[in-house]
Amino acid sequence: MTTDLNDSAAVLETRLAHDVHRVATTLLAEAADRPAVPLRALAQLRDFLVVNLRHHHETEDHDLWPQILSAAPDAAQGLDALTDEHHELDEALDRLAAVAVTDGPGSDEAIRSELHAAADAVRDVVHRHLDHEEPILFPALRAHISPAAWTDFAQRVIATTPPVAGHLMIGFLDEVGTSAEVQLVLKGLPEPVHPLLPAMRSQAVEDLRVLRDGS
């Protein structure tokens, strides 16, 4: 799905992040069922998803939701329902994070089966939750979050995002967005990161290829 560059930066960037979550959760569920995909590649994508999904919804619950509610108290019921779904997501993420995806003792087939089941559950929760969230959140972002407020929020999100397989975010953004959309998102990265983007893109292309095709 592509976005409208004439829409607010808040909606554009949020929709791209959501599309990354859709694609990434689907990929993990599918890749876990492919014996040719190395466990190390599955572990990297799993770790990326767990930290990024947690961080995304925590910044919504503790930062973005209060900003919206301060301007529109009548949005409380809808946002509370979304927070309840975040708790459901946390339970699914706990199960996914607990899978011991290692090359050590244990059955490779059993590990993949456990990971596949946990990844399926996360994918289903994420897709359902985003379908519920976007009709509530996008109008609220347009109506109640100013460009300046969004810039401040986005910078806090970037500054606090755990540095776990960050190159995968670049790769997924390139897949779900147009070049203009991705450029808009990436311009908010800290200046020292910009020279690293070509190498991050190259690594992401290779790692995503392995996840889809095997080693």
XYZ file of C-alpha atoms in Angstrom:
215
model
C 0.000 0.000 0.000
C 1.287 3.469 -0.830
C 0.407 6.713 0.835
C -0.628 10.190 -0.215
C 2.258 12.636 0.133
C -0.329 15.390 0.549
C -1.583 13.709 3.720
C -0.135 14.683 7.077
C 3.330 13.394 7.899
C 1.789 11.750 10.961
C -0.579 9.616 8.895
C 1.970 8.875 6.182
C 4.690 7.744 8.574
C 2.282 5.782 10.756
C 0.796 3.966 7.786
C 4.241 3.029 6.520
C 5.197 1.713 9.966
C 2.001 -0.320 10.076
C 2.641 -1.758 6.622
C 6.143 -2.749 7.736
C 4.582 -4.591 10.677
C 2.135 -6.358 8.371
C 4.835 -7.476 5.950
C 7.384 -8.413 8.621
C 4.994 -10.471 10.756
C 3.754 -12.288 7.664
C 7.311 -13.001 6.551
C 8.336 -14.486 9.892
C 5.305 -16.769 9.984
C 6.036 -17.973 6.448
C 9.827 -18.223 6.819
C 9.584 -20.259 10.018
C 7.888 -22.967 7.972
C 10.739 -23.155 5.418
C 13.462 -25.663 6.392
C 15.970 -23.943 4.074
C 15.882 -20.707 6.077
C 18.710 -20.675 8.676
C 17.676 -20.388 12.300
C 19.986 -17.361 12.717
C 17.977 -15.483 10.071
C 14.713 -16.384 11.800
C 16.109 -15.316 15.170
C 17.195 -11.945 13.795
C 13.763 -11.197 12.307
C 12.029 -12.440 15.457
C 14.155 -10.186 17.666
C 13.575 -7.217 15.343
C 9.820 -7.724 15.480
C 9.569 -8.201 19.231
C 11.459 -5.029 20.129
C 9.906 -2.880 17.412
C 6.308 -3.941 17.996
C 6.672 -3.422 21.745
C 8.313 -0.044 21.297
C 5.695 1.054 18.762
C 2.691 0.362 20.936
C 4.354 1.610 24.125
C 5.056 4.990 22.519
C 1.426 5.112 21.418
C 0.056 4.231 24.853
C 2.341 6.496 26.873
C 3.023 9.420 24.537
C 0.750 9.678 21.499
C -2.557 8.679 23.129
C -2.230 11.309 25.909
C -1.576 13.992 23.284
C -4.707 13.038 21.372
C -6.800 12.828 24.547
C -5.707 16.255 25.701
C -7.239 17.691 22.533
C -10.143 15.256 22.175
C -11.254 13.657 25.469
C -14.149 11.981 23.671
C -11.603 9.739 21.911
C -10.936 7.891 25.174
C -13.227 4.931 24.520
C -11.705 4.122 21.148
C -8.135 4.533 22.369
C -8.804 2.452 25.476
C -10.013 -0.391 23.254
C -6.802 -0.154 21.239
C -4.713 -0.265 24.424
C -6.560 -3.431 25.455
C -5.500 -4.960 22.143
C -1.925 -3.877 22.883
C -2.079 -6.048 26.011
C -3.183 -8.973 23.837
C -0.250 -8.272 21.534
C 2.159 -8.255 24.491
C 1.022 -11.750 25.447
C 1.625 -12.982 21.901
C 5.034 -11.278 21.816
C 5.987 -12.882 25.133
C 5.296 -16.287 23.600
C 7.276 -15.434 20.476
C 10.228 -14.067 22.451
C 10.346 -17.203 24.589
C 11.045 -19.533 21.659
C 14.682 -20.684 21.908
C 15.740 -20.145 18.296
C 19.300 -21.455 18.534
C 21.562 -23.959 16.818
C 22.229 -25.704 20.123
C 20.674 -28.864 21.571
C 17.131 -29.619 20.526
C 15.212 -30.611 17.458
C 15.453 -28.160 14.558
C 12.007 -29.292 13.440
C 10.539 -28.722 16.906
C 12.060 -25.247 17.129
C 10.644 -24.280 13.753
C 7.227 -25.674 14.658
C 7.119 -23.714 17.927
C 8.354 -20.551 16.231
C 5.847 -20.933 13.398
C 2.935 -21.255 15.825
C 4.048 -18.239 17.865
C 4.715 -16.150 14.751
C 1.300 -17.065 13.331
C -0.332 -15.788 16.513
C 1.589 -12.489 16.430
C 0.788 -11.975 12.750
C -2.918 -12.537 13.334
C -3.053 -10.178 16.321
C -1.068 -7.471 14.509
C -3.127 -7.566 11.313
C -6.433 -7.566 13.195
C -5.291 -4.805 15.549
C -4.083 -2.521 12.750
C -7.367 -2.983 10.897
C -9.128 -1.780 14.066
C -6.637 0.979 14.867
C -6.272 2.829 11.586
C -9.913 4.002 11.233
C -9.643 5.490 14.732
C -6.070 6.735 14.718
C -5.685 8.297 11.284
C -8.574 10.782 11.648
C -7.317 11.646 15.141
C -3.826 12.323 13.823
C -5.181 14.588 11.096
C -7.435 16.499 13.470
C -5.446 16.730 16.687
C -1.685 16.317 16.091
C 0.054 19.371 14.640
C 3.077 19.011 12.365
C 5.328 20.329 15.132
C 3.880 17.921 17.696
C 4.347 15.012 15.307
C 7.964 15.979 14.593
C 8.696 16.053 18.323
C 6.983 12.690 18.837
C 8.744 11.071 15.871
C 12.132 12.252 17.106
C 11.472 10.729 20.531
C 10.478 7.458 18.887
C 13.652 7.367 16.807
C 15.860 8.262 19.765
C 14.420 5.486 21.943
C 14.078 2.690 19.373
C 16.232 -0.279 20.457
C 19.106 -0.853 17.984
C 18.153 -4.411 17.039
C 18.622 -5.307 13.348
C 17.772 -1.750 12.348
C 18.794 -2.435 8.765
C 15.691 -4.602 8.394
C 13.512 -1.544 8.991
C 15.207 0.154 6.039
C 14.637 -2.896 3.866
C 10.991 -3.229 4.806
C 10.348 0.484 4.304
C 11.789 0.205 0.798
C 9.345 -2.625 0.124
C 6.164 -0.970 1.412
C 6.741 2.673 0.413
C 7.654 4.675 -2.640
C 11.101 6.258 -2.795
C 9.580 9.666 -1.985
C 7.742 8.277 1.045
C 10.789 6.457 2.351
C 12.943 9.547 1.872
C 10.454 11.540 3.920
C 10.657 9.035 6.771
C 14.427 8.589 6.707
C 15.223 12.278 6.734
C 14.301 12.226 10.415
C 17.148 9.861 11.251
C 20.167 11.293 13.085
C 22.687 12.777 10.659
C 25.465 10.235 11.486
C 23.182 7.426 10.299
C 22.674 8.797 6.780
C 26.064 7.705 5.360
C 25.356 4.197 6.639
C 22.089 3.797 4.731
C 23.538 2.269 1.527
C 25.271 -0.500 3.498
C 22.166 -1.039 5.620
C 20.058 -1.356 2.470
C 22.441 -3.875 0.945
C 22.473 -5.984 4.104
C 18.675 -5.839 4.341
C 18.260 -6.989 0.736
C 20.483 -10.017 1.405
C 18.892 -10.896 4.746
C 15.359 -10.620 3.350
C 16.367 -12.763 0.371
C 17.583 -15.476 2.739
C 14.320 -15.311 4.687
C 12.311 -15.749 1.520
C 14.501 -18.167 -0.436
C 16.761 -19.853 2.101
C 20.542 -19.834 2.201
